[in-house]
Coordinates of N, CA and C in Angstrom, one line a residue:
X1 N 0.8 -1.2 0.0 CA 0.0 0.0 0.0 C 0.9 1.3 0.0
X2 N 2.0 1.2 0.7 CA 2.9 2.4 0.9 C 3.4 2.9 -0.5
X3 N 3.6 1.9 -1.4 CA 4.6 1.7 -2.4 C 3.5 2.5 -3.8
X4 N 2.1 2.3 -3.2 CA 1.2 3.0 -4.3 C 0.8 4.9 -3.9
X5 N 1.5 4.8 -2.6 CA 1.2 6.0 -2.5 C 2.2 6.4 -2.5
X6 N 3.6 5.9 -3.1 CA 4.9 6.7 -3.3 C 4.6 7.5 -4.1
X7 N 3.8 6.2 -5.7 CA 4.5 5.6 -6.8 C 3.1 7.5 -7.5
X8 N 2.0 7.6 -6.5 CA 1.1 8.5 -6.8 C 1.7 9.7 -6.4
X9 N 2.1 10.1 -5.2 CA 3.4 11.1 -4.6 C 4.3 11.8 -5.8
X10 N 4.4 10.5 -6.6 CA 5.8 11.0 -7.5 C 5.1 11.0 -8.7
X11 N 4.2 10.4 -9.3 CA 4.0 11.2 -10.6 C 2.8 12.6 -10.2
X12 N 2.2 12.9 -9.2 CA 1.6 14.1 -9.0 C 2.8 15.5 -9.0
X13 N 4.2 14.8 -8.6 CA 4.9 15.5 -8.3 C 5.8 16.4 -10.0
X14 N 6.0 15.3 -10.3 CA 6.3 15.1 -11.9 C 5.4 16.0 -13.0
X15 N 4.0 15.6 -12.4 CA 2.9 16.4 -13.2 C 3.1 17.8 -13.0
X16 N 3.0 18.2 -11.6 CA 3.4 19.4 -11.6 C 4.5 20.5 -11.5
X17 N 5.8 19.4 -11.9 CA 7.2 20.7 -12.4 C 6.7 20.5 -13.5
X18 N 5.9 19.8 -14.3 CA 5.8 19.5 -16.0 C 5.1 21.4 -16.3
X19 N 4.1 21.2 -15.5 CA 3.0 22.7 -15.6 C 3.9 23.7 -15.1
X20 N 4.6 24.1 -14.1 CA 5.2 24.9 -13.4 C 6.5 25.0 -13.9
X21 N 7.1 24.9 -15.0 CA 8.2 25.1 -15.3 C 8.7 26.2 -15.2
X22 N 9.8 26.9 -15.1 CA 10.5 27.6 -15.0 C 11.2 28.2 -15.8
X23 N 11.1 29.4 -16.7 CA 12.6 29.5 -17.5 C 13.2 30.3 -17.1
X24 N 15.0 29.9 -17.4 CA 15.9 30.3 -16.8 C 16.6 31.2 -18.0
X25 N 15.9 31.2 -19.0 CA 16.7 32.0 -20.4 C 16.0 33.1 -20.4
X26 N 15.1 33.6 -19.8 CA 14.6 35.4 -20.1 C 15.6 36.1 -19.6
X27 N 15.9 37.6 -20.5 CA 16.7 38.2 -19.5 C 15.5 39.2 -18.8
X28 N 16.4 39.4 -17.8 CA 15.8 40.8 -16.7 C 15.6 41.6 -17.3
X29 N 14.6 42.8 -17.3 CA 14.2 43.6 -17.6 C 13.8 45.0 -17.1
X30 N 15.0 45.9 -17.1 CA 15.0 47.0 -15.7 C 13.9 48.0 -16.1
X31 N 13.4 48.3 -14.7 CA 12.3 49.4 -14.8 C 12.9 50.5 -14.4
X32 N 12.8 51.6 -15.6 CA 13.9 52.6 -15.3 C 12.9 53.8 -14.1
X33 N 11.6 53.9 -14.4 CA 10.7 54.4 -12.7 C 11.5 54.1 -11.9
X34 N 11.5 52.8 -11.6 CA 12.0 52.1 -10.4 C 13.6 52.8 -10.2
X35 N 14.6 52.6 -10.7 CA 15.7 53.0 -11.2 C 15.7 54.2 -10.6
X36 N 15.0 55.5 -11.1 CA 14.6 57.1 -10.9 C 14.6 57.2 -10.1
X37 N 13.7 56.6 -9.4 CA 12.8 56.3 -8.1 C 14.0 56.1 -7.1
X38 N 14.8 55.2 -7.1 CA 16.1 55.0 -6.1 C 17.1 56.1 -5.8
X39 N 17.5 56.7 -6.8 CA 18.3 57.4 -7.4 C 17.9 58.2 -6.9
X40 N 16.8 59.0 -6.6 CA 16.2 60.1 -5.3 C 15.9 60.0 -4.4
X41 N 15.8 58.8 -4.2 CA 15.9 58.5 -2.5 C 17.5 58.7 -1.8
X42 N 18.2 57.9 -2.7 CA 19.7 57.8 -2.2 C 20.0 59.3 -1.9
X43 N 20.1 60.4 -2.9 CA 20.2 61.6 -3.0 C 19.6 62.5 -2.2
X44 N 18.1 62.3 -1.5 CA 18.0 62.6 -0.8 C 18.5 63.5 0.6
X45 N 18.7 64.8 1.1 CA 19.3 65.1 2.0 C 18.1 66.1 3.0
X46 N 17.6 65.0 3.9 CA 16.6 65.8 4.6 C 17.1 67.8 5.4
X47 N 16.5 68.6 5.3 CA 16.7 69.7 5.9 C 17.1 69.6 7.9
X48 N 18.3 70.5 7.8 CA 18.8 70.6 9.3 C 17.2 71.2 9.7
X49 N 16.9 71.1 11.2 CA 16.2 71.6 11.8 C 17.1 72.6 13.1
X50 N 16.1 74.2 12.7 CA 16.7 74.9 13.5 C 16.5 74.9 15.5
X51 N 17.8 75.6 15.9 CA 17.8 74.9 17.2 C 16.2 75.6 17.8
X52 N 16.0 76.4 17.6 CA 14.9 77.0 18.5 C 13.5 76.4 17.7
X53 N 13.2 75.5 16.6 CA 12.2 75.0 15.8 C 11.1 74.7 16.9
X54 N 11.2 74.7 18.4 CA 10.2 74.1 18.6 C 9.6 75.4 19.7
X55 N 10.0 76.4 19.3 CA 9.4 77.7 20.5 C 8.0 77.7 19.7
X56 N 7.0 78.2 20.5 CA 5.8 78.6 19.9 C 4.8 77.2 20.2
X57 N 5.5 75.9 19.6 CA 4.7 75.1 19.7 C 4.9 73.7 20.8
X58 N 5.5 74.0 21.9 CA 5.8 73.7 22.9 C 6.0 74.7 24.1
X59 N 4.8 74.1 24.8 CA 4.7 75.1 26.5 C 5.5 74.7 27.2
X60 N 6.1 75.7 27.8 CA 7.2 75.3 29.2 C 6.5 74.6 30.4
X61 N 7.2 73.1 30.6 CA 6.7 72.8 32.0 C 7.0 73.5 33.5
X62 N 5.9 73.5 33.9 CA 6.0 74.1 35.4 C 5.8 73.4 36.3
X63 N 6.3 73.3 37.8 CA 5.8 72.0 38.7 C 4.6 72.7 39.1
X64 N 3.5 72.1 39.6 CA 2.1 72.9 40.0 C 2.6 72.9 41.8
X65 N 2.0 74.3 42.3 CA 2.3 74.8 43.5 C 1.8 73.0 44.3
X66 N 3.2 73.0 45.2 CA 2.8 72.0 46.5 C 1.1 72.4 47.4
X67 N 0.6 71.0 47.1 CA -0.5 71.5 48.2 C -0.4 71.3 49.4
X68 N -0.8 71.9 50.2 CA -0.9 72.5 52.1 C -1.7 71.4 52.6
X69 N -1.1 70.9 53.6 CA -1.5 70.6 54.6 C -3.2 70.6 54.9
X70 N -4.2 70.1 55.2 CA -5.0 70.5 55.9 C -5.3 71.0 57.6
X71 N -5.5 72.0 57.8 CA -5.5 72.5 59.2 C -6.9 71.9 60.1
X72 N -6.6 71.4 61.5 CA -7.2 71.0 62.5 C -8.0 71.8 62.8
X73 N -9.1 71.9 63.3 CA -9.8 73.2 64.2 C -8.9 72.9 65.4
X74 N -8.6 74.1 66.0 CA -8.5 74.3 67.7 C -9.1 73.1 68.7
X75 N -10.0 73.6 68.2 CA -11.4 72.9 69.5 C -11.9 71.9 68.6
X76 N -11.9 71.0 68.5 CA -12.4 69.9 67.7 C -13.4 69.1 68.4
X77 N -13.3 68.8 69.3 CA -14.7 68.4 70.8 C -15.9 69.6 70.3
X78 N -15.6 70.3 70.9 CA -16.6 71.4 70.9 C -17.6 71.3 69.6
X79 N -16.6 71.5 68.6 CA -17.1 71.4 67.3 C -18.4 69.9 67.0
X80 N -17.5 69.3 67.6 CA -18.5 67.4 67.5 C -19.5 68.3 68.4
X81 N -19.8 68.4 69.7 CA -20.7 67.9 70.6 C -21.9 69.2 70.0
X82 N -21.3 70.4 69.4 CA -22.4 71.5 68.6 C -22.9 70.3 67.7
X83 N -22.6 69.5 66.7 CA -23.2 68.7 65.4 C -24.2 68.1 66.7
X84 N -23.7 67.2 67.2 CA -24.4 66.1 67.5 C -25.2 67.1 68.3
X85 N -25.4 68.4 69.0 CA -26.7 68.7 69.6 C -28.0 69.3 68.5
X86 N -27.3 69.3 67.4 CA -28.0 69.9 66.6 C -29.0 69.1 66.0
X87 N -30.5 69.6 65.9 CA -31.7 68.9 65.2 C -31.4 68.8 63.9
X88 N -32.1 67.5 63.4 CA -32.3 67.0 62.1 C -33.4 68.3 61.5
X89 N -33.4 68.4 60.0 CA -34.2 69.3 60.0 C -35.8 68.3 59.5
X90 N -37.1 68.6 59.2 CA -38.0 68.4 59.1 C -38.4 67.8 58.1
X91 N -37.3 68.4 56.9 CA -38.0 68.1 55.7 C -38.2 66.8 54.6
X92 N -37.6 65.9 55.7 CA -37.5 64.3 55.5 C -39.1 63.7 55.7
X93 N -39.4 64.6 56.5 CA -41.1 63.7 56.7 C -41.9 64.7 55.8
X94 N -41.9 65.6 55.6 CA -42.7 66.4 54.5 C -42.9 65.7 53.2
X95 N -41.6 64.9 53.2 CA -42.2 64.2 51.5 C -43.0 62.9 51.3
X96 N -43.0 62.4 52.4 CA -44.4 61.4 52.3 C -45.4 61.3 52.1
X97 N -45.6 62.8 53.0 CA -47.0 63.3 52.7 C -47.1 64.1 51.8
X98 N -46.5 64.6 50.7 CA -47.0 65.4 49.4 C -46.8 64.1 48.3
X99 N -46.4 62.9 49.0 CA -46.5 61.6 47.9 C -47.5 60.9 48.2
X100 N -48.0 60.8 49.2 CA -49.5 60.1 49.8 C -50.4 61.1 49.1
X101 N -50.3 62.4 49.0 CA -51.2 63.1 48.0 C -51.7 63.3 46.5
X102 N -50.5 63.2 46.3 CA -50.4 62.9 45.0 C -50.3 61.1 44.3
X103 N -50.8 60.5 45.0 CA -51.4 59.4 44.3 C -52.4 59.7 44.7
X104 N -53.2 60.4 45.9 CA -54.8 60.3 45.3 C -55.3 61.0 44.3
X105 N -54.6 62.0 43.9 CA -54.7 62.7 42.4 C -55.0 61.8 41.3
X106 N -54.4 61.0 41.6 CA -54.7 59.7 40.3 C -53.1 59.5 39.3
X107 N -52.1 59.9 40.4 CA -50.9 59.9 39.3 C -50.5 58.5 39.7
X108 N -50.8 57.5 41.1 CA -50.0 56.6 40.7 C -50.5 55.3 40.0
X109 N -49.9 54.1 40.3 CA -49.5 53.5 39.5 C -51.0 51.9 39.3
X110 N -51.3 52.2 40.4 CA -52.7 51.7 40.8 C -54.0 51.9 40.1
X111 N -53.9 53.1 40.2 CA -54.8 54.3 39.3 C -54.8 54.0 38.2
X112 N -53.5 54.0 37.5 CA -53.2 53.5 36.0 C -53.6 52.6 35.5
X113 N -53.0 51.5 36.5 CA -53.6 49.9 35.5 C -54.9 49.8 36.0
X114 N -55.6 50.6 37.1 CA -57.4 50.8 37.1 C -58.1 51.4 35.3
X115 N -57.3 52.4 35.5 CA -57.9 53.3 34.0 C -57.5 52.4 32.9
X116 N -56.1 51.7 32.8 CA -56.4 50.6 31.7 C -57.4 49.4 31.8
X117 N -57.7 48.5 32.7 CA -58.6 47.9 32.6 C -60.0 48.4 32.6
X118 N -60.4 49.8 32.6 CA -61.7 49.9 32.6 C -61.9 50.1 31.3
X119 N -63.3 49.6 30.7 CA -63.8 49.8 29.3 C -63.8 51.3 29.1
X120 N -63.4 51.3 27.4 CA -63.9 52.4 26.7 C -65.3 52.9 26.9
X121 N -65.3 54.0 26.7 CA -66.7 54.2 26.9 C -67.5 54.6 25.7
X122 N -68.3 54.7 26.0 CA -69.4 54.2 24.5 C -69.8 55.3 23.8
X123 N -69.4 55.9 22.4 CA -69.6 57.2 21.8 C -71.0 56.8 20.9
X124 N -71.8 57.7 20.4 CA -72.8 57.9 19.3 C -72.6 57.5 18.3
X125 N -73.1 56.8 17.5 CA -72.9 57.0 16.1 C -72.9 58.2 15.3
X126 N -74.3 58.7 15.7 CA -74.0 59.7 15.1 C -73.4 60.9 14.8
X127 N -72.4 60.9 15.8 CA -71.7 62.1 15.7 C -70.4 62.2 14.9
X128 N -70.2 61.0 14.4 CA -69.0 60.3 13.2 C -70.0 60.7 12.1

């Protein structure tokens, strides 16, 4: 079995230097673009750049001012026991009650899916 898959190996192989041949008798054929094309690259001599080229479009760095310390109060007790004697203000309970009101208005959400399940109500014909 090995010996038929040499024997296939080598004429597939055969078949295709037969198609892919090669010739070795053309001559080269210079592209003189190409040629031009080199010939000004090599020649090429990029412009010095002047020393100051980059004033105007470069900002001078600055270090930004050191920041301070934060300062202690003096009396730092005093200051706590003023917060903690101080009342909460009121207006934490004020909003439950202007929201218990306004769903009886009919804004909320109860209201809603009441007014969707109730039927359409019934127009005239004749007024179409």
């Amino acid at each position: 079995m090995s010996s038929t898959i040499l024997r296939q190996a080598f004429n597939a192989t055969r078949a295709a230097s037969r198609s892919c041949a090669f010739s070795t008798s053309t001559v080269a054929r210079r592209d003189l673009v190409q040629d031009i094309y080199i010939k000004e690259l090599k020649g090429y001599k990029a412009p010095v750049a002047a020393k100051d080229a980059h004033v105007g479009a470069v900002k001078q760095y600055s270090l930004p001012p050191v920041p301070k310390a934060p300062v202690l109060p003096a009396d730092l007790a005093s200051e706590l026991a003023a917060y903690d004697a101080s009342e909460p203000t009121v207006v934490a309970q004020a909003a439950p009650a202007a929201a218990a009101g306004a769903e009886q208005v009919g804004t909320g959400a109860d209201t809603f899916l009441t007014f969707l399940e109730a039927d359409l109500p019934k127009h005239d014909e004749h007024h179409h």
